[in-house]
mmCIF file of C-alpha atoms and ligand atoms in Angstrom:
data_model
loop_
_atom_site.group_PDB
_atom_site.id
_atom_site.type_symbol
_atom_site.label_atom_id
_atom_site.label_comp_id
_atom_site.label_asym_id
_atom_site.label_seq_id
_atom_site.Cartn_x
_atom_site.Cartn_y
_atom_site.Cartn_z
ATOM 1 C CA MET A 14 28.656 46.586 34.451
ATOM 2 C CA SER A 15 29.476 47.439 38.057
ATOM 3 C CA ASN A 16 27.786 50.829 38.331
ATOM 4 C CA TYR A 17 24.426 50.256 39.941
ATOM 5 C CA HIS A 18 22.784 53.197 38.234
ATOM 6 C CA LEU A 19 23.627 51.827 34.799
ATOM 7 C CA GLY A 20 21.519 48.827 35.738
ATOM 8 C CA GLN A 21 18.562 51.206 35.849
ATOM 9 C CA ASN A 22 18.707 51.692 32.090
ATOM 10 C CA PRO A 23 16.150 49.764 30.092
ATOM 11 C CA VAL A 24 17.353 47.179 27.610
ATOM 12 C CA PHE A 25 16.488 47.570 23.942
ATOM 13 C CA ILE A 26 17.153 43.982 22.991
ATOM 14 C CA PRO A 27 14.161 42.047 21.637
ATOM 15 C CA GLY A 28 14.139 39.708 24.592
ATOM 16 C CA PRO A 29 14.646 39.087 27.351
ATOM 17 C CA THR A 30 12.648 42.256 27.930
ATOM 18 C CA ASN A 31 12.454 44.745 30.804
ATOM 19 C CA ILE A 32 10.747 43.228 33.832
ATOM 20 C CA PRO A 33 8.274 45.671 35.391
ATOM 21 C CA ASP A 34 8.350 45.987 39.190
ATOM 22 C CA PRO A 35 5.013 44.268 39.830
ATOM 23 C CA LEU A 36 6.296 41.200 38.001
ATOM 24 C CA ARG A 37 9.665 41.196 39.740
ATOM 25 C CA ASN A 38 7.853 41.416 43.056
ATOM 26 C CA ALA A 39 5.454 38.645 42.085
ATOM 27 C CA MET A 40 8.385 36.316 41.402
ATOM 28 C CA HIS A 41 9.953 37.149 44.756
ATOM 29 C CA VAL A 42 8.190 34.438 46.704
ATOM 30 C CA GLN A 43 9.208 31.808 49.198
ATOM 31 C CA THR A 44 9.198 28.173 48.164
ATOM 32 C CA MET A 45 5.832 26.495 48.197
ATOM 33 C CA ASP A 46 5.245 22.758 48.117
ATOM 34 C CA HIS A 47 4.211 21.954 44.564
ATOM 35 C CA ARG A 48 2.716 18.698 45.806
ATOM 36 C CA ALA A 49 0.473 20.509 48.263
ATOM 37 C CA PRO A 50 -3.217 20.196 47.426
ATOM 38 C CA ASP A 51 -3.653 23.916 46.830
ATOM 39 C CA PHE A 52 -0.922 24.203 44.168
ATOM 40 C CA VAL A 53 -3.619 23.526 41.600
ATOM 41 C CA ASP A 54 -5.322 26.772 42.636
ATOM 42 C CA VAL A 55 -2.192 28.591 41.491
ATOM 43 C CA LEU A 56 -1.565 26.654 38.295
ATOM 44 C CA ARG A 57 -5.002 26.025 36.778
ATOM 45 C CA PRO A 58 -6.185 29.633 36.419
ATOM 46 C CA VAL A 59 -2.854 30.573 34.832
ATOM 47 C CA LEU A 60 -3.196 27.846 32.204
ATOM 48 C CA ASP A 61 -6.814 28.823 31.549
ATOM 49 C CA ASP A 62 -6.036 32.526 31.258
ATOM 50 C CA LEU A 63 -3.166 31.888 28.857
ATOM 51 C CA LYS A 64 -5.783 30.690 26.356
ATOM 52 C CA LYS A 65 -7.073 34.247 26.133
ATOM 53 C CA VAL A 66 -3.683 35.505 25.030
ATOM 54 C CA PHE A 67 -3.383 32.810 22.354
ATOM 55 C CA LYS A 68 -7.052 33.504 21.464
ATOM 56 C CA THR A 69 -8.031 29.884 21.668
ATOM 57 C CA THR A 70 -10.843 28.087 23.396
ATOM 58 C CA SER A 71 -10.106 24.587 22.158
ATOM 59 C CA ALA A 72 -6.338 24.189 22.597
ATOM 60 C CA GLU A 73 -4.537 22.868 25.671
ATOM 61 C CA ILE A 74 -1.849 25.029 27.232
ATOM 62 C CA ILE A 75 1.348 23.299 28.255
ATOM 63 C CA THR A 76 4.264 24.969 30.015
ATOM 64 C CA PHE A 77 7.757 23.589 30.473
ATOM 65 C CA PRO A 78 10.702 24.842 32.515
ATOM 66 C CA SER A 79 12.777 25.847 29.475
ATOM 67 C CA SER A 80 13.348 28.714 27.092
ATOM 68 C CA GLY A 81 11.435 29.084 23.830
ATOM 69 C CA THR A 82 13.773 26.671 22.052
ATOM 70 C CA GLY A 83 12.469 23.903 24.286
ATOM 71 C CA GLY A 84 8.978 24.782 23.038
ATOM 72 C CA TRP A 85 10.115 24.091 19.464
ATOM 73 C CA GLU A 86 11.566 20.783 20.576
ATOM 74 C CA ALA A 87 8.405 19.849 22.448
ATOM 75 C CA ALA A 88 6.233 20.682 19.431
ATOM 76 C CA VAL A 89 8.340 18.612 17.059
ATOM 77 C CA THR A 90 9.024 15.562 19.236
ATOM 78 C CA ASN A 91 5.472 15.128 20.488
ATOM 79 C CA THR A 92 3.738 15.263 17.141
ATOM 80 C CA LEU A 93 6.172 14.010 14.492
ATOM 81 C CA SER A 94 8.311 10.965 13.715
ATOM 82 C CA PRO A 95 11.801 10.709 12.216
ATOM 83 C CA GLY A 96 11.465 10.873 8.435
ATOM 84 C CA ASP A 97 8.272 12.925 8.507
ATOM 85 C CA LYS A 98 8.273 15.683 5.938
ATOM 86 C CA VAL A 99 7.816 19.274 7.121
ATOM 87 C CA LEU A 100 7.734 22.449 5.050
ATOM 88 C CA ILE A 101 9.403 25.613 6.308
ATOM 89 C CA ALA A 102 10.822 28.834 4.884
ATOM 90 C CA ARG A 103 14.132 30.311 5.988
ATOM 91 C CA TYR A 104 14.064 34.125 6.204
ATOM 92 C CA GLY A 105 16.090 34.879 9.311
ATOM 93 C CA MET A 106 18.080 33.458 12.197
ATOM 94 C CA PHE A 107 15.119 32.098 14.129
ATOM 95 C CA SER A 108 13.523 30.255 11.224
ATOM 96 C CA HIS A 109 17.065 29.003 10.520
ATOM 97 C CA ARG A 110 17.447 27.642 14.051
ATOM 98 C CA TRP A 111 14.060 25.944 13.915
ATOM 99 C CA ILE A 112 15.112 24.244 10.664
ATOM 100 C CA ASP A 113 18.302 23.060 12.372
ATOM 101 C CA LEU A 114 16.306 21.673 15.295
ATOM 102 C CA CYS A 115 14.023 19.754 12.921
ATOM 103 C CA GLN A 116 16.981 18.360 11.011
ATOM 104 C CA ARG A 117 18.672 17.184 14.189
ATOM 105 C CA HIS A 118 15.489 15.320 15.050
ATOM 106 C CA LYS A 119 15.834 13.543 11.689
ATOM 107 C CA LEU A 120 12.762 15.058 10.095
ATOM 108 C CA ASP A 121 12.714 15.383 6.316
ATOM 109 C CA VAL A 122 12.877 19.167 6.193
ATOM 110 C CA GLU A 123 11.904 20.871 2.946
ATOM 111 C CA VAL A 124 13.217 24.420 3.078
ATOM 112 C CA ILE A 125 12.043 27.306 0.925
ATOM 113 C CA GLU A 126 14.879 29.834 0.889
ATOM 114 C CA CYS A 127 13.598 33.404 1.084
ATOM 115 C CA GLU A 128 15.464 36.648 1.073
ATOM 116 C CA TRP A 129 16.070 37.888 4.631
ATOM 117 C CA GLY A 130 13.738 40.818 5.181
ATOM 118 C CA THR A 131 10.783 38.976 3.679
ATOM 119 C CA GLY A 132 8.300 36.775 5.519
ATOM 120 C CA ALA A 133 6.468 33.472 5.233
ATOM 121 C CA PRO A 134 5.675 32.934 1.524
ATOM 122 C CA ALA A 135 2.012 31.927 1.699
ATOM 123 C CA ASP A 136 1.728 31.606 -2.099
ATOM 124 C CA LEU A 137 4.788 29.345 -2.384
ATOM 125 C CA PHE A 138 3.543 27.221 0.509
ATOM 126 C CA GLY A 139 0.169 26.940 -1.216
ATOM 127 C CA ALA A 140 1.700 25.881 -4.531
ATOM 128 C CA ARG A 141 3.945 23.303 -2.866
ATOM 129 C CA LEU A 142 1.066 21.860 -0.849
ATOM 130 C CA ALA A 143 -1.178 21.681 -3.919
ATOM 131 C CA ALA A 144 1.546 19.640 -5.651
ATOM 132 C CA ASP A 145 1.810 17.286 -2.654
ATOM 133 C CA THR A 146 -1.135 15.153 -3.714
ATOM 134 C CA ASP A 147 -0.006 12.189 -1.577
ATOM 135 C CA HIS A 148 -0.070 14.435 1.502
ATOM 136 C CA GLU A 149 3.460 13.586 2.524
ATOM 137 C CA ILE A 150 3.946 16.957 4.172
ATOM 138 C CA LYS A 151 2.876 16.603 7.789
ATOM 139 C CA ALA A 152 3.387 20.148 8.972
ATOM 140 C CA VAL A 153 4.041 23.698 7.824
ATOM 141 C CA LEU A 154 6.236 25.696 10.213
ATOM 142 C CA VAL A 155 6.018 29.475 10.401
ATOM 143 C CA THR A 156 8.035 31.951 12.437
ATOM 144 C CA HIS A 157 5.395 34.608 13.078
ATOM 145 C CA ASN A 158 7.785 37.374 14.038
ATOM 146 C CA GLU A 159 11.313 36.897 12.688
ATOM 147 C CA THR A 160 13.225 38.577 15.485
ATOM 148 C CA ALA A 161 16.447 38.752 13.464
ATOM 149 C CA THR A 162 14.981 40.942 10.725
ATOM 150 C CA GLY A 163 11.965 42.602 12.369
ATOM 151 C CA VAL A 164 9.520 40.947 9.978
ATOM 152 C CA LEU A 165 5.974 39.956 10.899
ATOM 153 C CA SER A 166 4.431 37.251 8.723
ATOM 154 C CA ASP A 167 0.780 36.848 7.843
ATOM 155 C CA VAL A 168 -0.196 33.565 9.504
ATOM 156 C CA GLY A 169 -3.817 33.903 8.353
ATOM 157 C CA ALA A 170 -2.599 34.020 4.751
ATOM 158 C CA VAL A 171 -0.593 30.820 5.284
ATOM 159 C CA ARG A 172 -3.664 29.111 6.691
ATOM 160 C CA GLY A 173 -5.649 30.404 3.706
ATOM 161 C CA ALA A 174 -3.084 28.916 1.310
ATOM 162 C CA MET A 175 -3.186 25.580 3.150
ATOM 163 C CA ASN A 176 -6.971 25.503 2.960
ATOM 164 C CA GLY A 177 -6.839 26.607 -0.674
ATOM 165 C CA ALA A 178 -4.633 23.608 -1.440
ATOM 166 C CA ASN A 179 -7.019 21.414 0.532
ATOM 167 C CA HIS A 180 -4.077 19.996 2.410
ATOM 168 C CA PRO A 181 -4.369 18.320 5.823
ATOM 169 C CA ALA A 182 -0.893 19.328 7.107
ATOM 170 C CA MET A 183 -0.759 20.903 10.532
ATOM 171 C CA LEU A 184 0.323 24.502 11.040
ATOM 172 C CA TYR A 185 2.982 25.174 13.701
ATOM 173 C CA VAL A 186 3.741 28.779 14.594
ATOM 174 C CA ASP A 187 6.630 30.217 16.571
ATOM 175 C CA CYS A 188 5.096 33.219 18.304
ATOM 176 C CA VAL A 189 7.867 33.668 20.883
ATOM 177 C CA SER A 190 8.493 37.332 20.029
ATOM 178 C CA SER A 191 4.938 38.244 19.007
ATOM 179 C CA LEU A 192 2.594 36.771 21.612
ATOM 180 C CA GLY A 193 1.520 39.373 24.137
ATOM 181 C CA SER A 194 2.744 42.275 22.019
ATOM 182 C CA MET A 195 1.066 41.755 18.653
ATOM 183 C CA ASP A 196 -2.259 40.205 17.759
ATOM 184 C CA PHE A 197 -2.244 36.429 17.665
ATOM 185 C CA ARG A 198 -5.331 34.372 16.771
ATOM 186 C CA MET A 199 -4.740 30.694 17.242
ATOM 187 C CA ASP A 200 -8.293 29.543 16.537
ATOM 188 C CA ASP A 201 -9.101 32.002 13.736
ATOM 189 C CA TRP A 202 -5.884 31.150 11.925
ATOM 190 C CA GLY A 203 -6.259 27.422 12.460
ATOM 191 C CA VAL A 204 -2.909 27.123 14.210
ATOM 192 C CA ASP A 205 -2.280 23.590 15.470
ATOM 193 C CA LEU A 206 0.736 24.306 17.637
ATOM 194 C CA ALA A 207 1.818 27.706 18.917
ATOM 195 C CA ILE A 208 5.083 28.166 20.770
ATOM 196 C CA SER A 209 6.071 31.008 23.063
ATOM 197 C CA GLY A 210 8.191 31.767 26.100
ATOM 198 C CA SER A 211 8.185 33.785 29.304
ATOM 199 C CA GLN A 212 10.832 36.430 28.583
ATOM 200 C CA LYS A 213 9.411 38.517 25.735
ATOM 201 C CA GLY A 214 5.800 39.712 25.578
ATOM 202 C CA PHE A 215 5.133 38.291 29.040
ATOM 203 C CA MET A 216 7.899 40.516 30.469
ATOM 204 C CA LEU A 217 9.197 37.804 32.810
ATOM 205 C CA ALA A 218 12.482 36.147 33.570
ATOM 206 C CA THR A 219 13.586 33.545 31.035
ATOM 207 C CA GLY A 220 12.808 29.978 31.970
ATOM 208 C CA MET A 221 9.408 28.899 30.717
ATOM 209 C CA ALA A 222 8.291 27.613 27.343
ATOM 210 C CA ILE A 223 4.577 28.124 26.769
ATOM 211 C CA VAL A 224 2.944 25.961 24.134
ATOM 212 C CA ALA A 225 -0.670 25.862 22.931
ATOM 213 C CA VAL A 226 -1.674 22.523 21.442
ATOM 214 C CA SER A 227 -4.754 21.995 19.281
ATOM 215 C CA GLN A 228 -6.855 18.853 19.531
ATOM 216 C CA LYS A 229 -5.509 17.781 16.136
ATOM 217 C CA ALA A 230 -1.929 18.101 17.386
ATOM 218 C CA LEU A 231 -2.869 16.167 20.522
ATOM 219 C CA GLN A 232 -4.184 13.387 18.289
ATOM 220 C CA ALA A 233 -0.860 13.340 16.480
ATOM 221 C CA THR A 234 0.985 12.556 19.724
ATOM 222 C CA GLN A 235 -0.507 9.063 19.614
ATOM 223 C CA THR A 236 1.431 8.067 16.513
ATOM 224 C CA ALA A 237 4.502 10.331 16.785
ATOM 225 C CA THR A 238 7.634 8.346 17.517
ATOM 226 C CA CYS A 239 10.302 10.994 18.078
ATOM 227 C CA PRO A 240 11.926 10.203 21.433
ATOM 228 C CA ARG A 241 10.736 12.492 24.204
ATOM 229 C CA CYS A 242 10.802 12.447 27.962
ATOM 230 C CA PHE A 243 11.251 15.807 29.660
ATOM 231 C CA PHE A 244 9.021 17.469 27.049
ATOM 232 C CA ASP A 245 6.340 14.793 26.861
ATOM 233 C CA PHE A 246 2.909 16.418 26.436
ATOM 234 C CA LYS A 247 1.114 13.377 27.832
ATOM 235 C CA ASP A 248 3.129 13.333 31.040
ATOM 236 C CA MET A 249 2.568 17.042 31.510
ATOM 237 C CA LEU A 250 -1.168 17.007 30.748
ATOM 238 C CA GLY A 251 -1.658 14.020 33.023
ATOM 239 C CA ALA A 252 0.176 15.692 35.881
ATOM 240 C CA ASN A 253 -1.555 19.045 35.293
ATOM 241 C CA ALA A 254 -4.951 17.322 35.423
ATOM 242 C CA ASN A 255 -4.106 16.233 38.955
ATOM 243 C CA GLY A 256 -2.925 19.704 39.849
ATOM 244 C CA GLY A 257 0.780 19.066 39.514
ATOM 245 C CA PHE A 258 3.841 18.741 37.313
ATOM 246 C CA PRO A 259 5.757 15.574 36.342
ATOM 247 C CA TYR A 260 8.789 17.200 37.982
ATOM 248 C CA THR A 261 9.512 20.351 39.953
ATOM 249 C CA PRO A 262 7.680 23.301 38.405
ATOM 250 C CA PRO A 263 9.292 26.750 38.089
ATOM 251 C CA LEU A 264 7.128 28.085 40.883
ATOM 252 C CA GLN A 265 8.390 31.664 40.859
ATOM 253 C CA LEU A 266 7.729 31.928 37.135
ATOM 254 C CA ILE A 267 4.209 30.623 37.565
ATOM 255 C CA PHE A 268 3.564 33.359 40.119
ATOM 256 C CA GLY A 269 5.154 35.803 37.707
ATOM 257 C CA LEU A 270 2.932 34.605 34.900
ATOM 258 C CA ARG A 271 -0.137 35.172 37.065
ATOM 259 C CA ALA A 272 0.939 38.778 37.570
ATOM 260 C CA SER A 273 1.860 39.172 33.903
ATOM 261 C CA LEU A 274 -1.568 38.014 32.764
ATOM 262 C CA ASP A 275 -3.166 40.390 35.264
ATOM 263 C CA LEU A 276 -1.141 43.300 33.854
ATOM 264 C CA LEU A 277 -1.951 42.411 30.240
ATOM 265 C CA PHE A 278 -5.669 42.026 30.957
ATOM 266 C CA GLU A 279 -5.768 45.201 33.026
ATOM 267 C CA GLU A 280 -4.345 47.196 30.115
ATOM 268 C CA GLY A 281 -6.464 45.158 27.709
ATOM 269 C CA LEU A 282 -4.857 43.011 25.027
ATOM 270 C CA GLU A 283 -6.008 45.264 22.191
ATOM 271 C CA ASN A 284 -4.566 48.289 24.015
ATOM 272 C CA VAL A 285 -1.309 46.409 24.535
ATOM 273 C CA TYR A 286 -1.120 45.797 20.775
ATOM 274 C CA ALA A 287 -2.003 49.424 20.049
ATOM 275 C CA ARG A 288 0.744 50.607 22.414
ATOM 276 C CA HIS A 289 3.287 48.410 20.670
ATOM 277 C CA HIS A 290 2.176 49.708 17.295
ATOM 278 C CA ARG A 291 2.552 53.259 18.493
ATOM 279 C CA LEU A 292 5.984 52.739 20.026
ATOM 280 C CA ALA A 293 7.145 50.895 16.912
ATOM 281 C CA THR A 294 5.841 53.673 14.686
ATOM 282 C CA GLY A 295 7.833 56.191 16.725
ATOM 283 C CA VAL A 296 10.966 54.104 16.211
ATOM 284 C CA ARG A 297 10.282 53.804 12.487
ATOM 285 C CA ARG A 298 9.841 57.586 12.232
ATOM 286 C CA ALA A 299 13.249 57.960 13.862
ATOM 287 C CA VAL A 300 14.847 55.486 11.457
ATOM 288 C CA ALA A 301 13.442 57.421 8.496
ATOM 289 C CA ALA A 302 14.694 60.712 9.953
ATOM 290 C CA TRP A 303 18.188 59.254 10.267
ATOM 291 C CA GLY A 304 18.016 58.296 6.614
ATOM 292 C CA LEU A 305 18.517 54.636 7.492
ATOM 293 C CA THR A 306 16.631 51.602 6.210
ATOM 294 C CA LEU A 307 14.786 48.760 7.902
ATOM 295 C CA CYS A 308 15.612 45.162 7.046
ATOM 296 C CA ALA A 309 11.891 44.538 6.495
ATOM 297 C CA LYS A 310 11.436 44.916 2.735
ATOM 298 C CA THR A 311 7.984 46.465 2.749
ATOM 299 C CA PRO A 312 5.916 48.316 5.350
ATOM 300 C CA ASP A 313 3.318 45.527 5.565
ATOM 301 C CA LEU A 314 6.081 43.300 6.977
ATOM 302 C CA ASN A 315 7.076 45.734 9.747
ATOM 303 C CA SER A 316 7.149 44.166 13.187
ATOM 304 C CA ASP A 317 5.767 46.101 16.131
ATOM 305 C CA SER A 318 8.043 44.291 18.581
ATOM 306 C CA VAL A 319 11.471 44.781 17.014
ATOM 307 C CA SER A 320 13.062 46.917 14.307
ATOM 308 C CA ALA A 321 16.186 45.701 12.519
ATOM 309 C CA ILE A 322 18.029 48.641 10.984
ATOM 310 C CA TYR A 323 20.804 48.541 8.391
ATOM 311 C CA VAL A 324 23.849 50.632 9.210
ATOM 312 C CA PRO A 325 25.227 52.704 6.323
ATOM 313 C CA GLU A 326 27.739 51.111 3.955
ATOM 314 C CA GLY A 327 31.215 51.014 5.508
ATOM 315 C CA PHE A 328 30.019 50.866 9.130
ATOM 316 C CA ASP A 329 29.970 47.823 11.427
ATOM 317 C CA SER A 330 26.837 47.396 13.529
ATOM 318 C CA ASN A 331 28.755 45.386 16.137
ATOM 319 C CA VAL A 332 31.024 48.355 16.775
ATOM 320 C CA LEU A 333 27.908 50.487 17.250
ATOM 321 C CA THR A 334 26.155 48.179 19.717
ATOM 322 C CA ASN A 335 29.385 47.629 21.665
ATOM 323 C CA HIS A 336 29.967 51.357 21.831
ATOM 324 C CA ALA A 337 26.437 52.063 23.066
ATOM 325 C CA TYR A 338 26.933 49.495 25.788
ATOM 326 C CA ASP A 339 30.449 50.526 26.800
ATOM 327 C CA LYS A 340 29.917 54.268 26.814
ATOM 328 C CA TYR A 341 26.256 54.624 27.784
ATOM 329 C CA GLY A 342 25.384 51.325 29.448
ATOM 330 C CA VAL A 343 22.525 50.549 27.094
ATOM 331 C CA SER A 344 22.024 47.278 25.227
ATOM 332 C CA PHE A 345 20.678 47.091 21.692
ATOM 333 C CA GLY A 346 20.210 43.939 19.646
ATOM 334 C CA VAL A 347 23.127 42.874 17.483
ATOM 335 C CA GLY A 348 22.753 41.739 13.887
ATOM 336 C CA LEU A 349 22.274 37.973 13.687
ATOM 337 C CA GLY A 350 23.297 35.591 10.928
ATOM 338 C CA GLU A 351 23.265 37.322 7.555
ATOM 339 C CA MET A 352 22.664 40.597 9.373
ATOM 340 C CA ALA A 353 25.791 40.321 11.551
ATOM 341 C CA GLY A 354 27.744 43.557 11.266
ATOM 342 C CA ARG A 355 25.180 44.963 8.828
ATOM 343 C CA ALA A 356 22.235 45.765 11.077
ATOM 344 C CA PHE A 357 21.422 46.508 14.695
ATOM 345 C CA ARG A 358 18.074 45.955 16.342
ATOM 346 C CA ILE A 359 15.911 48.015 18.626
ATOM 347 C CA GLY A 360 13.637 45.805 20.670
ATOM 348 C CA HIS A 361 10.399 47.609 21.523
ATOM 349 C CA LEU A 362 8.309 44.930 23.128
ATOM 350 C CA GLY A 363 7.096 44.226 26.598
ATOM 351 C CA SER A 364 7.061 46.795 29.373
ATOM 352 C CA LEU A 365 7.854 50.018 27.531
ATOM 353 C CA THR A 366 6.640 53.622 27.407
ATOM 354 C CA ASP A 367 7.165 56.610 25.102
ATOM 355 C CA VAL A 368 9.738 57.959 27.534
ATOM 356 C CA MET A 369 11.728 54.748 27.546
ATOM 357 C CA VAL A 370 11.697 54.526 23.757
ATOM 358 C CA LEU A 371 12.867 58.139 23.480
ATOM 359 C CA SER A 372 15.766 57.366 25.804
ATOM 360 C CA GLY A 373 16.797 54.472 23.601
ATOM 361 C CA LEU A 374 16.581 56.547 20.431
ATOM 362 C CA ALA A 375 18.580 59.339 22.065
ATOM 363 C CA THR A 376 21.249 56.877 23.173
ATOM 364 C CA ILE A 377 21.739 55.153 19.847
ATOM 365 C CA GLU A 378 21.850 58.578 18.187
ATOM 366 C CA MET A 379 24.683 59.624 20.492
ATOM 367 C CA ALA A 380 26.496 56.391 19.753
ATOM 368 C CA MET A 381 26.063 56.839 15.995
ATOM 369 C CA LYS A 382 27.266 60.443 16.200
ATOM 370 C CA ASP A 383 30.302 59.370 18.248
ATOM 371 C CA LEU A 384 31.181 56.970 15.445
ATOM 372 C CA ASP A 385 30.704 59.582 12.708
ATOM 373 C CA TYR A 386 27.535 58.157 11.210
ATOM 374 C CA PRO A 387 26.041 60.573 8.662
ATOM 375 C CA ILE A 388 23.071 61.438 10.866
ATOM 376 C CA THR A 389 21.898 64.639 12.500
ATOM 377 C CA LEU A 390 21.955 64.478 16.294
ATOM 378 C CA GLY A 391 18.403 64.768 17.581
ATOM 379 C CA SER A 392 16.726 64.103 14.249
ATOM 380 C CA GLY A 393 15.369 60.678 15.120
ATOM 381 C CA VAL A 394 14.357 61.710 18.617
ATOM 382 C CA ALA A 395 12.547 64.757 17.243
ATOM 383 C CA ALA A 396 10.653 62.680 14.688
ATOM 384 C CA ALA A 397 9.559 60.251 17.380
ATOM 385 C CA GLN A 398 8.676 63.107 19.735
ATOM 386 C CA GLU A 399 6.449 64.667 17.099
ATOM 387 C CA TYR A 400 4.700 61.382 16.504
ATOM 388 C CA PHE A 401 4.310 60.622 20.213
ATOM 389 C CA ARG A 402 3.024 64.134 20.915
ATOM 390 C CA GLN A 403 0.337 63.774 18.292
ATOM 391 C CA SER A 404 -0.694 60.239 19.132
ATOM 392 C CA ALA A 405 -0.343 60.257 22.936
ATOM 393 C CA ASP A 406 -3.779 61.490 24.009
ATOM 394 C CA ALA A 407 -5.746 58.476 22.893
ATOM 395 C CA THR A 408 -3.438 56.048 24.668
ATOM 396 C CA LEU A 409 -3.305 58.053 27.878
ATOM 397 C CA SER A 410 -7.052 58.433 28.143
ATOM 398 C CA GLN A 411 -7.399 54.693 27.564
ATOM 399 C CA ALA A 412 -4.960 54.028 30.372
ATOM 400 C CA ALA A 413 -6.708 56.417 32.752
HETATM 401 C C1 PLP B 512 13.550 34.413 21.384
HETATM 402 C C2 PLP B 512 13.009 33.600 20.279
HETATM 403 C C3 PLP B 512 12.972 32.195 20.334
HETATM 404 C C4 PLP B 512 13.400 31.368 21.493
HETATM 405 O O1 PLP B 512 14.618 31.638 22.000
HETATM 406 P P1 PLP B 512 15.031 31.171 23.465
HETATM 407 O O2 PLP B 512 16.310 31.871 23.661
HETATM 408 O O3 PLP B 512 15.173 29.708 23.439
HETATM 409 O O4 PLP B 512 13.957 31.591 24.410
HETATM 410 C C5 PLP B 512 12.403 31.529 19.276
HETATM 411 N N1 PLP B 512 11.908 32.175 18.230
HETATM 412 C C6 PLP B 512 11.894 33.506 18.148
HETATM 413 C C7 PLP B 512 11.268 34.147 16.967
HETATM 414 C C8 PLP B 512 12.458 34.263 19.166
HETATM 415 O O5 PLP B 512 12.450 35.608 19.084
#
């Protein structure tokens, strides 16, 4: 895209997300010596403050120069051994990729196949764990927000099922596309390992995996035999304790993370979640007005960070997203895996306002109309406008 002004358009992909100016500026810093004695003054408060976002007081925060996928790999290799049994459900492209990663690390992966558009099956997990009387299952893996289908799973219910079965397995949660935009409660939910990244709710450039590790998971590192080097928790914790990294840290991202945490805390985490809920509700009103359907099967599964929307029978969602990009210079999420060609996605997480969301809805409406979708031009925008008009006051007065 060579036209500079097109680069001013927000993206509506569910990550990487729009980077607000204060964060771009914060990352625009000259090199600093990461072995200098005062580097710790930069790093330590960032690690400590990240605990507030995960809502944990007891876990250790570990960051790696990587994307979220590296966080999965770190979680698995540090705490498990080849042959270890893990239990996971497949209900979208991201849970699918996590399964693949576990299999490639030679874990014994027991997969519960779920219809895409549903979430983590707490009851099925509970029944399976209750039957595992020898406690062979070492970990239950949950994708909190399935970015491919726009489904948010109930992690607390999974923990409840694990406790109900009286099973000692650890609970690993991928919160890459939920942390910092929807409520996450590591300690309350008894999460042992939580995995996130810099480029979604934290509104930063891609390049950092952010992992929260419970004391129980730290214990597990002592017996885990999966090979690990770059992602070794022990190396990282040891280096962090002395104010450094085992290798060159992504300095600009650490400065960015400082600014991101400041922004999130300034708005207030609960207000950040409320804003996402509001923006997502506006999008869902638009989808209903178009007469289209969400991939999420029931409203309780609706994600506040991304909506996956089926295109009508006979239409190809890839043609739609390509058209929106080619003609209007705006990116929407494509359908992934089973949803390829069948659904497009509107990412509504990170740095986003009513006005930005309305522009996205208006754009995709134009694109749909261009392609003869059976929708009424302006219908989705109007539905979102009505909702935003009625619900705006509370948010604005909170921000003031
Ligand atoms: C984005 C994402 C990831 C990680 O992807 P990377 O491209 O490696 O950062 C993992 N899980 C979910 C649910 C995601 O949305």
